[in-house]
PDB file of C-alpha atoms and ligand atoms in Angstrom:
ATOM      1  CA  MET A  26      95.977-114.940  69.835  1.00 66.00           C
ATOM      2  CA  LYS A  27      94.177-116.326  66.602  1.00 79.00           C
ATOM      3  CA  ASP A  28      96.361-119.246  65.802  1.00 81.00           C
ATOM      4  CA  ALA A  29      95.996-120.553  69.881  1.00 80.00           C
ATOM      5  CA  GLU A  30      91.985-120.663  69.976  1.00 82.00           C
ATOM      6  CA  GLN A  31      92.281-122.310  66.596  1.00 84.00           C
ATOM      7  CA  LEU A  32      94.750-124.909  68.194  1.00 88.00           C
ATOM      8  CA  LEU A  33      92.599-125.430  71.261  1.00 85.00           C
ATOM      9  CA  ASN A  34      89.393-126.153  69.296  1.00 86.00           C
ATOM     10  CA  ARG A  35      91.434-128.756  67.461  1.00 87.00           C
ATOM     11  CA  LEU A  36      93.207-129.825  70.405  1.00 88.00           C
ATOM     12  CA  SER A  37      89.528-130.844  72.362  1.00 88.00           C
ATOM     13  CA  ALA A  38      88.792-132.532  69.367  1.00 89.00           C
ATOM     14  CA  VAL A  39      92.026-134.410  68.533  1.00 90.00           C
ATOM     15  CA  HIS A  40      92.562-138.300  69.496  1.00 92.00           C
ATOM     16  CA  ASN A  41      96.305-138.678  69.104  1.00 96.00           C
ATOM     17  CA  VAL A  42      98.842-136.164  70.243  1.00 97.00           C
ATOM     18  CA  VAL A  43     102.116-136.414  69.792  1.00 98.00           C
ATOM     19  CA  VAL A  44     104.881-134.045  70.877  1.00 98.00           C
ATOM     20  CA  LEU A  45     108.423-134.041  70.273  1.00 98.00           C
ATOM     21  CA  THR A  46     110.583-131.609  71.572  1.00 98.00           C
ATOM     22  CA  GLY A  47     114.715-130.309  71.906  1.00 96.00           C
ATOM     23  CA  ALA A  48     116.802-128.273  73.746  1.00 94.00           C
ATOM     24  CA  GLY A  49     114.738-124.862  72.912  1.00 96.00           C
ATOM     25  CA  ILE A  50     112.232-126.005  75.484  1.00 97.00           C
ATOM     26  CA  SER A  51     114.552-126.049  78.565  1.00 96.00           C
ATOM     27  CA  ALA A  52     116.193-122.834  77.399  1.00 95.00           C
ATOM     28  CA  GLU A  53     113.395-120.765  79.198  1.00 96.00           C
ATOM     29  CA  SER A  54     114.627-122.928  82.156  1.00 96.00           C
ATOM     30  CA  GLY A  55     118.339-121.841  81.807  1.00 93.00           C
ATOM     31  CA  VAL A  56     119.683-124.919  79.926  1.00 92.00           C
ATOM     32  CA  PRO A  57     122.111-123.896  77.045  1.00 85.00           C
ATOM     33  CA  THR A  58     120.820-125.624  73.671  1.00 83.00           C
ATOM     34  CA  PHE A  59     123.837-126.744  72.081  1.00 75.00           C
ATOM     35  CA  ARG A  60     123.720-123.889  69.741  1.00 70.00           C
ATOM     36  CA  GLU A  61     124.305-121.040  71.708  1.00 72.00           C
ATOM     37  CA  ALA A  62     128.212-120.534  73.180  1.00 58.00           C
ATOM     38  CA  GLN A  63     129.321-122.653  76.808  1.00 69.00           C
ATOM     39  CA  SER A  64     130.066-120.588  79.384  1.00 70.00           C
ATOM     40  CA  GLY A  65     132.923-120.260  81.862  1.00 69.00           C
ATOM     41  CA  LEU A  66     135.461-123.207  81.692  1.00 71.00           C
ATOM     42  CA  TRP A  67     133.871-124.930  78.693  1.00 79.00           C
ATOM     43  CA  ALA A  68     133.618-121.776  76.283  1.00 80.00           C
ATOM     44  CA  ARG A  69     137.142-123.055  73.908  1.00 81.00           C
ATOM     45  CA  TYR A  70     135.093-126.691  73.398  1.00 86.00           C
ATOM     46  CA  ARG A  71     132.400-127.213  70.768  1.00 86.00           C
ATOM     47  CA  PRO A  72     129.959-130.006  72.115  1.00 84.00           C
ATOM     48  CA  GLU A  73     130.879-132.206  69.302  1.00 83.00           C
ATOM     49  CA  GLU A  74     134.802-132.106  71.071  1.00 87.00           C
ATOM     50  CA  LEU A  75     133.037-134.064  73.972  1.00 92.00           C
ATOM     51  CA  ALA A  76     129.898-135.941  73.019  1.00 93.00           C
ATOM     52  CA  THR A  77     131.654-138.229  71.016  1.00 95.00           C
ATOM     53  CA  ARG A  78     132.974-141.780  71.505  1.00 96.00           C
ATOM     54  CA  GLU A  79     136.615-140.362  71.013  1.00 96.00           C
ATOM     55  CA  ALA A  80     136.617-137.597  73.153  1.00 96.00           C
ATOM     56  CA  PHE A  81     136.093-140.263  75.642  1.00 97.00           C
ATOM     57  CA  ALA A  82     138.531-142.230  74.578  1.00 97.00           C
ATOM     58  CA  ASP A  83     141.176-139.592  74.688  1.00 96.00           C
ATOM     59  CA  HIS A  84     140.217-137.154  77.544  1.00 95.00           C
ATOM     60  CA  PRO A  85     137.754-139.010  79.746  1.00 96.00           C
ATOM     61  CA  GLN A  86     138.149-137.161  82.750  1.00 95.00           C
ATOM     62  CA  ARG A  87     137.358-133.853  80.698  1.00 94.00           C
ATOM     63  CA  VAL A  88     134.182-135.362  79.270  1.00 95.00           C
ATOM     64  CA  LEU A  89     133.082-136.771  82.555  1.00 94.00           C
ATOM     65  CA  ASP A  90     133.709-133.418  84.207  1.00 93.00           C
ATOM     66  CA  TRP A  91     131.929-131.500  81.427  1.00 92.00           C
ATOM     67  CA  TYR A  92     128.790-133.729  82.030  1.00 93.00           C
ATOM     68  CA  ARG A  93     128.998-133.339  85.751  1.00 92.00           C
ATOM     69  CA  TRP A  94     128.930-129.228  85.233  1.00 90.00           C
ATOM     70  CA  ARG A  95     125.722-130.129  82.874  1.00 91.00           C
ATOM     71  CA  ARG A  96     124.265-132.594  85.193  1.00 93.00           C
ATOM     72  CA  GLU A  97     124.650-129.189  88.581  1.00 93.00           C
ATOM     73  CA  LEU A  98     123.250-126.814  85.899  1.00 92.00           C
ATOM     74  CA  ILE A  99     120.290-128.937  85.108  1.00 95.00           C
ATOM     75  CA  GLN A 100     119.749-130.038  88.637  1.00 96.00           C
ATOM     76  CA  LYS A 101     119.540-126.168  89.766  1.00 97.00           C
ATOM     77  CA  ALA A 102     116.921-125.503  87.280  1.00 97.00           C
ATOM     78  CA  GLN A 103     113.279-126.052  86.947  1.00 98.00           C
ATOM     79  CA  PRO A 104     110.814-127.034  84.578  1.00 98.00           C
ATOM     80  CA  ASN A 105     109.691-124.028  83.093  1.00 98.00           C
ATOM     81  CA  ALA A 106     106.200-122.748  81.684  1.00 98.00           C
ATOM     82  CA  GLY A 107     106.290-124.635  78.982  1.00 98.00           C
ATOM     83  CA  HIS A 108     107.339-128.487  80.474  1.00 98.00           C
ATOM     84  CA  THR A 109     104.019-127.368  82.872  1.00 98.00           C
ATOM     85  CA  ALA A 110     102.130-126.923  79.790  1.00 97.00           C
ATOM     86  CA  LEU A 111     102.552-129.821  78.376  1.00 98.00           C
ATOM     87  CA  ALA A 112     102.068-132.174  81.694  1.00 98.00           C
ATOM     88  CA  ARG A 113      98.656-130.464  81.695  1.00 97.00           C
ATOM     89  CA  MET A 114      98.179-131.370  78.094  1.00 96.00           C
ATOM     90  CA  GLU A 115      98.722-134.964  78.623  1.00 97.00           C
ATOM     91  CA  GLU A 116      96.493-134.658  81.658  1.00 96.00           C
ATOM     92  CA  ILE A 117      93.711-132.967  78.914  1.00 95.00           C
ATOM     93  CA  ILE A 118      94.086-135.626  76.018  1.00 96.00           C
ATOM     94  CA  HIS A 119      93.749-138.669  78.600  1.00 96.00           C
ATOM     95  CA  LYS A 120      90.669-137.274  80.248  1.00 94.00           C
ATOM     96  CA  GLN A 121      89.499-136.989  76.440  1.00 92.00           C
ATOM     97  CA  GLY A 122      89.828-140.897  75.782  1.00 94.00           C
ATOM     98  CA  GLY A 123      93.035-139.769  73.674  1.00 95.00           C
ATOM     99  CA  GLU A 124      96.315-140.808  73.526  1.00 97.00           C
ATOM    100  CA  PHE A 125      99.636-138.491  74.292  1.00 97.00           C
ATOM    101  CA  HIS A 126     103.272-139.672  73.875  1.00 98.00           C
ATOM    102  CA  LEU A 127     105.822-136.587  74.355  1.00 98.00           C
ATOM    103  CA  ILE A 128     109.268-137.594  71.940  1.00 98.00           C
ATOM    104  CA  THR A 129     112.651-135.842  73.523  1.00 98.00           C
ATOM    105  CA  GLN A 130     115.795-135.346  72.129  1.00 96.00           C
ATOM    106  CA  ASN A 131     116.804-134.066  75.440  1.00 96.00           C
ATOM    107  CA  VAL A 132     118.445-135.446  78.162  1.00 96.00           C
ATOM    108  CA  ASP A 133     117.954-133.081  81.155  1.00 97.00           C
ATOM    109  CA  ASN A 134     114.780-134.948  82.444  1.00 97.00           C
ATOM    110  CA  LEU A 135     112.654-131.534  83.154  1.00 98.00           C
ATOM    111  CA  HIS A 136     109.765-133.006  81.454  1.00 98.00           C
ATOM    112  CA  GLN A 137     109.406-136.259  83.953  1.00 98.00           C
ATOM    113  CA  ARG A 138     109.982-133.601  86.814  1.00 98.00           C
ATOM    114  CA  ALA A 139     107.161-131.341  85.331  1.00 98.00           C
ATOM    115  CA  GLY A 140     105.283-134.051  85.446  1.00 98.00           C
ATOM    116  CA  ASN A 141     104.567-136.255  82.059  1.00 98.00           C
ATOM    117  CA  GLN A 142     104.295-139.660  81.928  1.00 97.00           C
ATOM    118  CA  SER A 143     104.768-140.919  78.927  1.00 95.00           C
ATOM    119  CA  VAL A 144     108.313-139.958  77.936  1.00 98.00           C
ATOM    120  CA  LEU A 145     110.480-141.287  75.214  1.00 98.00           C
ATOM    121  CA  GLU A 146     114.211-140.082  76.040  1.00 97.00           C
ATOM    122  CA  LEU A 147     115.729-140.528  72.418  1.00 96.00           C
ATOM    123  CA  HIS A 148     119.069-139.427  73.527  1.00 96.00           C
ATOM    124  CA  GLY A 149     119.174-140.793  76.823  1.00 97.00           C
ATOM    125  CA  ASN A 150     119.387-139.499  80.456  1.00 96.00           C
ATOM    126  CA  ILE A 151     122.381-137.388  81.642  1.00 96.00           C
ATOM    127  CA  PHE A 152     121.605-138.861  85.046  1.00 95.00           C
ATOM    128  CA  GLN A 153     122.131-142.277  84.049  1.00 95.00           C
ATOM    129  CA  PHE A 154     124.967-144.076  83.211  1.00 96.00           C
ATOM    130  CA  LYS A 155     126.575-146.907  81.526  1.00 97.00           C
ATOM    131  CA  CYS A 156     129.749-149.062  80.978  1.00 97.00           C
ATOM    132  CA  PHE A 157     131.911-147.744  77.537  1.00 98.00           C
ATOM    133  CA  ASP A 158     132.979-151.057  77.205  1.00 98.00           C
ATOM    134  CA  CYS A 159     130.401-153.363  77.636  1.00 98.00           C
ATOM    135  CA  GLU A 160     127.182-151.268  78.030  1.00 96.00           C
ATOM    136  CA  LYS A 161     125.615-152.107  81.125  1.00 97.00           C
ATOM    137  CA  LYS A 162     123.565-149.714  82.843  1.00 96.00           C
ATOM    138  CA  GLN A 163     124.585-148.507  86.624  1.00 94.00           C
ATOM    139  CA  THR A 164     124.863-146.251  88.899  1.00 90.00           C
ATOM    140  CA  PRO A 165     128.131-145.073  90.176  1.00 87.00           C
ATOM    141  CA  PRO A 166     128.772-145.697  93.964  1.00 79.00           C
ATOM    142  CA  ASP A 167     129.242-142.081  94.462  1.00 80.00           C
ATOM    143  CA  GLU A 168     128.728-139.409  92.086  1.00 73.00           C
ATOM    144  CA  MET A 169     132.263-137.157  93.375  1.00 76.00           C
ATOM    145  CA  ILE A 170     134.721-140.821  92.394  1.00 81.00           C
ATOM    146  CA  ASP A 171     136.912-138.836  89.565  1.00 86.00           C
ATOM    147  CA  LEU A 172     136.838-142.230  86.943  1.00 92.00           C
ATOM    148  CA  PRO A 173     134.064-144.812  87.880  1.00 93.00           C
ATOM    149  CA  ARG A 174     134.823-148.350  87.140  1.00 95.00           C
ATOM    150  CA  CYS A 175     132.193-151.128  85.739  1.00 96.00           C
ATOM    151  CA  GLN A 176     131.360-153.600  88.620  1.00 94.00           C
ATOM    152  CA  ALA A 177     131.125-156.480  85.443  1.00 96.00           C
ATOM    153  CA  CYS A 178     134.433-155.555  83.186  1.00 97.00           C
ATOM    154  CA  GLN A 179     136.024-152.873  84.783  1.00 96.00           C
ATOM    155  CA  GLY A 180     135.694-150.133  82.240  1.00 97.00           C
ATOM    156  CA  LEU A 181     134.811-146.776  82.571  1.00 96.00           C
ATOM    157  CA  LEU A 182     131.646-146.024  83.540  1.00 96.00           C
ATOM    158  CA  ARG A 183     129.638-143.292  80.842  1.00 97.00           C
ATOM    159  CA  PRO A 184     126.930-141.233  81.031  1.00 96.00           C
ATOM    160  CA  ASP A 185     123.693-143.383  79.599  1.00 97.00           C
ATOM    161  CA  VAL A 186     123.267-140.666  76.237  1.00 97.00           C
ATOM    162  CA  VAL A 187     123.255-140.417  72.355  1.00 96.00           C
ATOM    163  CA  TRP A 188     126.629-139.142  71.362  1.00 95.00           C
ATOM    164  CA  PHE A 189     127.187-137.562  67.941  1.00 91.00           C
ATOM    165  CA  GLY A 190     128.178-140.465  65.889  1.00 92.00           C
ATOM    166  CA  GLU A 191     126.513-143.180  67.825  1.00 95.00           C
ATOM    167  CA  ASN A 192     123.168-144.821  67.172  1.00 94.00           C
ATOM    168  CA  LEU A 193     120.095-144.276  68.821  1.00 93.00           C
ATOM    169  CA  SER A 194     118.632-147.689  70.550  1.00 92.00           C
ATOM    170  CA  ALA A 195     116.505-149.494  67.571  1.00 94.00           C
ATOM    171  CA  HIS A 196     113.783-150.014  69.875  1.00 95.00           C
ATOM    172  CA  LEU A 197     113.222-147.155  71.171  1.00 95.00           C
ATOM    173  CA  LEU A 198     113.212-145.678  67.542  1.00 96.00           C
ATOM    174  CA  GLU A 199     110.608-147.838  66.152  1.00 97.00           C
ATOM    175  CA  LYS A 200     108.536-146.872  68.859  1.00 97.00           C
ATOM    176  CA  ALA A 201     108.882-143.228  68.008  1.00 98.00           C
ATOM    177  CA  VAL A 202     107.925-144.144  64.527  1.00 98.00           C
ATOM    178  CA  ALA A 203     105.169-146.309  65.603  1.00 98.00           C
ATOM    179  CA  VAL A 204     104.096-143.028  67.545  1.00 97.00           C
ATOM    180  CA  CYS A 205     104.443-140.452  65.032  1.00 98.00           C
ATOM    181  CA  GLN A 206     102.266-143.108  62.379  1.00 97.00           C
ATOM    182  CA  GLN A 207      98.956-143.237  64.470  1.00 97.00           C
ATOM    183  CA  ALA A 208      99.495-139.050  65.073  1.00 97.00           C
ATOM    184  CA  ASP A 209      96.281-136.521  64.322  1.00 96.00           C
ATOM    185  CA  LEU A 210      98.239-133.942  65.712  1.00 97.00           C
ATOM    186  CA  LEU A 211     101.669-133.557  66.329  1.00 98.00           C
ATOM    187  CA  PHE A 212     103.704-130.317  67.617  1.00 98.00           C
ATOM    188  CA  LEU A 213     107.404-130.039  67.046  1.00 98.00           C
ATOM    189  CA  ILE A 214     108.871-128.017  69.844  1.00 98.00           C
ATOM    190  CA  GLY A 215     112.588-125.951  70.515  1.00 97.00           C
ATOM    191  CA  THR A 216     114.192-128.290  67.685  1.00 96.00           C
ATOM    192  CA  SER A 217     116.295-127.174  65.095  1.00 93.00           C
ATOM    193  CA  ALA A 218     115.435-130.470  63.095  1.00 91.00           C
ATOM    194  CA  VAL A 219     118.699-131.209  61.865  1.00 89.00           C
ATOM    195  CA  VAL A 220     120.063-133.704  63.884  1.00 85.00           C
ATOM    196  CA  GLN A 221     119.252-137.394  62.847  1.00 87.00           C
ATOM    197  CA  PRO A 222     117.074-139.307  62.908  1.00 91.00           C
ATOM    198  CA  ALA A 223     115.202-137.253  65.181  1.00 91.00           C
ATOM    199  CA  ALA A 224     114.497-134.601  62.758  1.00 93.00           C
ATOM    200  CA  SER A 225     112.607-137.358  60.331  1.00 95.00           C
ATOM    201  CA  LEU A 226     110.502-138.366  62.915  1.00 97.00           C
ATOM    202  CA  PRO A 227     107.869-135.825  61.737  1.00 97.00           C
ATOM    203  CA  LEU A 228     107.491-136.527  58.033  1.00 96.00           C
ATOM    204  CA  TYR A 229     105.967-140.159  59.307  1.00 97.00           C
ATOM    205  CA  ALA A 230     103.206-138.259  61.138  1.00 97.00           C
ATOM    206  CA  LEU A 231     102.990-136.172  57.848  1.00 96.00           C
ATOM    207  CA  ARG A 232     102.326-139.248  55.363  1.00 96.00           C
ATOM    208  CA  GLU A 233      99.610-140.022  57.671  1.00 96.00           C
ATOM    209  CA  GLY A 234      97.521-136.800  57.161  1.00 96.00           C
ATOM    210  CA  ALA A 235      98.401-135.391  60.671  1.00 96.00           C
ATOM    211  CA  PHE A 236      98.237-131.743  61.222  1.00 96.00           C
ATOM    212  CA  LEU A 237     101.800-130.124  62.110  1.00 97.00           C
ATOM    213  CA  VAL A 238     102.595-127.567  64.422  1.00 97.00           C
ATOM    214  CA  GLU A 239     105.888-125.804  64.988  1.00 97.00           C
ATOM    215  CA  ILE A 240     107.016-124.092  67.893  1.00 97.00           C
ATOM    216  CA  ASN A 241     110.203-122.171  67.609  1.00 97.00           C
ATOM    217  CA  PRO A 242     111.314-118.504  67.348  1.00 97.00           C
ATOM    218  CA  ALA A 243     113.660-119.629  64.638  1.00 96.00           C
ATOM    219  CA  PRO A 244     112.620-121.099  60.854  1.00 97.00           C
ATOM    220  CA  THR A 245     113.647-125.052  60.889  1.00 96.00           C
ATOM    221  CA  PRO A 246     114.318-127.387  57.861  1.00 96.00           C
ATOM    222  CA  LEU A 247     110.672-128.901  58.500  1.00 97.00           C
ATOM    223  CA  SER A 248     109.263-125.477  58.787  1.00 97.00           C
ATOM    224  CA  PRO A 249     107.618-125.522  55.003  1.00 97.00           C
ATOM    225  CA  ARG A 250     106.008-128.892  55.644  1.00 96.00           C
ATOM    226  CA  CYS A 251     104.084-127.464  58.867  1.00 96.00           C
ATOM    227  CA  ASP A 252     100.657-126.467  58.501  1.00 95.00           C
ATOM    228  CA  LEU A 253     101.253-123.991  61.167  1.00 95.00           C
ATOM    229  CA  THR A 254     104.287-122.811  62.351  1.00 96.00           C
ATOM    230  CA  LEU A 255     104.232-120.175  65.923  1.00 96.00           C
ATOM    231  CA  ARG A 256     107.239-117.918  66.071  1.00 97.00           C
ATOM    232  CA  ILE A 257     106.670-117.621  69.623  1.00 96.00           C
ATOM    233  CA  PRO A 258     108.866-118.762  72.621  1.00 98.00           C
ATOM    234  CA  ALA A 259     107.329-122.151  73.719  1.00 98.00           C
ATOM    235  CA  GLY A 260     106.959-121.035  77.996  1.00 98.00           C
ATOM    236  CA  GLU A 261     104.656-118.100  76.197  1.00 97.00           C
ATOM    237  CA  ILE A 262     102.458-120.083  73.788  1.00 95.00           C
ATOM    238  CA  LEU A 263     102.141-123.174  75.533  1.00 96.00           C
ATOM    239  CA  PRO A 264     100.214-122.127  78.572  1.00 95.00           C
ATOM    240  CA  GLU A 265      97.809-120.693  76.541  1.00 93.00           C
ATOM    241  CA  LEU A 266      96.465-124.052  74.621  1.00 92.00           C
ATOM    242  CA  VAL A 267      96.183-125.561  78.230  1.00 92.00           C
ATOM    243  CA  ASN A 268      94.221-122.199  79.537  1.00 80.00           C
ATOM    244  CA  VAL A 269      96.244-121.998  82.363  1.00 57.00           C
TER     245      VAL A 269
HETATM  246  P1  NAD B  46     119.266-127.238  69.041  1.00 68.19           P
HETATM  247  O1  NAD B  46     119.887-126.667  69.522  1.00 68.19           O
HETATM  248  O2  NAD B  46     119.905-128.104  68.006  1.00 68.19           O
HETATM  249  O3  NAD B  46     117.915-126.318  68.609  1.00 68.19           O
HETATM  250  C1  NAD B  46     117.547-125.641  69.883  1.00 68.19           C
HETATM  251  C2  NAD B  46     115.928-124.995  69.219  1.00 68.19           C
HETATM  252  O4  NAD B  46     115.337-124.610  69.746  1.00 68.19           O
HETATM  253  C3  NAD B  46     116.486-123.882  67.732  1.00 68.19           C
HETATM  254  O5  NAD B  46     116.003-124.010  66.674  1.00 68.19           O
HETATM  255  C4  NAD B  46     116.068-122.554  68.770  1.00 68.19           C
HETATM  256  O6  NAD B  46     115.316-121.424  67.781  1.00 68.19           O
HETATM  257  C5  NAD B  46     115.199-122.845  69.472  1.00 68.19           C
HETATM  258  N1  NAD B  46     114.736-122.539  70.609  1.00 68.19           N
HETATM  259  C6  NAD B  46     115.466-121.739  71.364  1.00 68.19           C
HETATM  260  N2  NAD B  46     114.280-121.210  72.266  1.00 68.19           N
HETATM  261  C7  NAD B  46     113.273-121.425  72.322  1.00 68.19           C
HETATM  262  C8  NAD B  46     112.399-121.362  73.298  1.00 68.19           C
HETATM  263  N3  NAD B  46     112.245-120.555  74.217  1.00 68.19           N
HETATM  264  N4  NAD B  46     111.186-122.057  72.844  1.00 68.19           N
HETATM  265  C9  NAD B  46     110.696-122.707  71.590  1.00 68.19           C
HETATM  266  N5  NAD B  46     112.003-122.781  70.675  1.00 68.19           N
HETATM  267  C10 NAD B  46     113.273-122.783  71.167  1.00 68.19           C
HETATM  268  O7  NAD B  46     118.576-128.423  69.771  1.00 68.19           O
HETATM  269  P2  NAD B  46     118.102-129.959  69.426  1.00 68.19           P
HETATM  270  O8  NAD B  46     117.196-129.525  67.717  1.00 68.19           O
HETATM  271  O9  NAD B  46     117.436-130.673  70.447  1.00 68.19           O
HETATM  272  O10 NAD B  46     119.116-130.665  68.629  1.00 68.19           O
HETATM  273  C11 NAD B  46     120.021-130.876  69.928  1.00 68.19           C
HETATM  274  C12 NAD B  46     121.130-131.769  70.376  1.00 68.19           C
HETATM  275  O11 NAD B  46     121.585-131.763  71.686  1.00 68.19           O
HETATM  276  C13 NAD B  46     119.890-132.917  70.812  1.00 68.19           C
HETATM  277  O12 NAD B  46     120.359-134.200  70.153  1.00 68.19           O
HETATM  278  C14 NAD B  46     120.092-133.084  71.993  1.00 68.19           C
HETATM  279  O13 NAD B  46     120.070-134.703  72.731  1.00 68.19           O
HETATM  280  C15 NAD B  46     120.923-132.163  72.611  1.00 68.19           C
HETATM  281  N6  NAD B  46     120.740-131.110  73.977  1.00 68.19           N
HETATM  282  C16 NAD B  46     120.003-131.681  74.707  1.00 68.19           C
HETATM  283  C17 NAD B  46     119.973-130.550  75.899  1.00 68.19           C
HETATM  284  C18 NAD B  46     119.024-131.138  76.858  1.00 68.19           C
HETATM  285  O14 NAD B  46     118.726-131.985  77.629  1.00 68.19           O
HETATM  286  N7  NAD B  46     118.262-129.412  77.804  1.00 68.19           N
HETATM  287  C19 NAD B  46     120.377-129.143  75.769  1.00 68.19           C
HETATM  288  C20 NAD B  46     121.332-128.763  74.620  1.00 68.19           C
HETATM  289  C21 NAD B  46     121.365-129.722  73.497  1.00 68.19           C
HETATM  290 ZN1   ZN B  47     131.727-153.029  81.641  1.00 68.19          ZN
END
């Protein structure tokens, strides 16, 4: 494919590569995106009714059960060809003496499991916990305890992810902005580009003259700003870019 060839050339000459991923990169691993209908028991809830502070305060057991279900689903899933290609891309860029940063909105740990080293988890990690009250990070003594409590203040433990209506860590966001400002080439992969502030990150790269590539079967609000849009599933096109 011609676009892939051109991108290959660009990749071999480039210094600073940034990849921003969303739920779409994990879709081919069988991890549903938020836009897809939830299945089984959870079909009657929208994620907005489960992934908020209010939902947790009102129904902590329901929210924790939903997260346990998602953790189990993710644990059974495997990194797909798209994840693996991004791990390979990091190696290739490093071998060229360049810099590579992956910024993800996903909480599923699949990039790390695929082998990527430099991962900025904007929205946290579903396998980690913190206290709902004092925010101290900690691991529940037993996965199966229904309502695990904080060792410091006895508050309830919640997943260490960013819920709707919550702010990202200022430090992480600053780092992500800085990384984007340095990018020569930025890939926007599998994100609907509507959840802020992640959706604005590519604009920092664009402002500094980066080449922007979108990989997504569906258009997004950022599509018109991209130099190249590839309407192909990530797991199909990414391996072509790293020749695996
Ligand atoms: P989203 O659900 O809003 O959008 C997913 C995007 O991926 C869509 O634009 C869709 O067209 C695209 N897509 C679907 N299949 C694809 C494929 N095979 N290759 C490339 N693109 C594909 O996801 P979002 O933009 O990440 O925002 C939703 C929020 O939900 C995020 O904040 C994220 O933290 C959270 N979330 C995370 C996970 C996860 O960790 N795997 C799963 C669901 C939701
Ligand atoms: Zn606490």
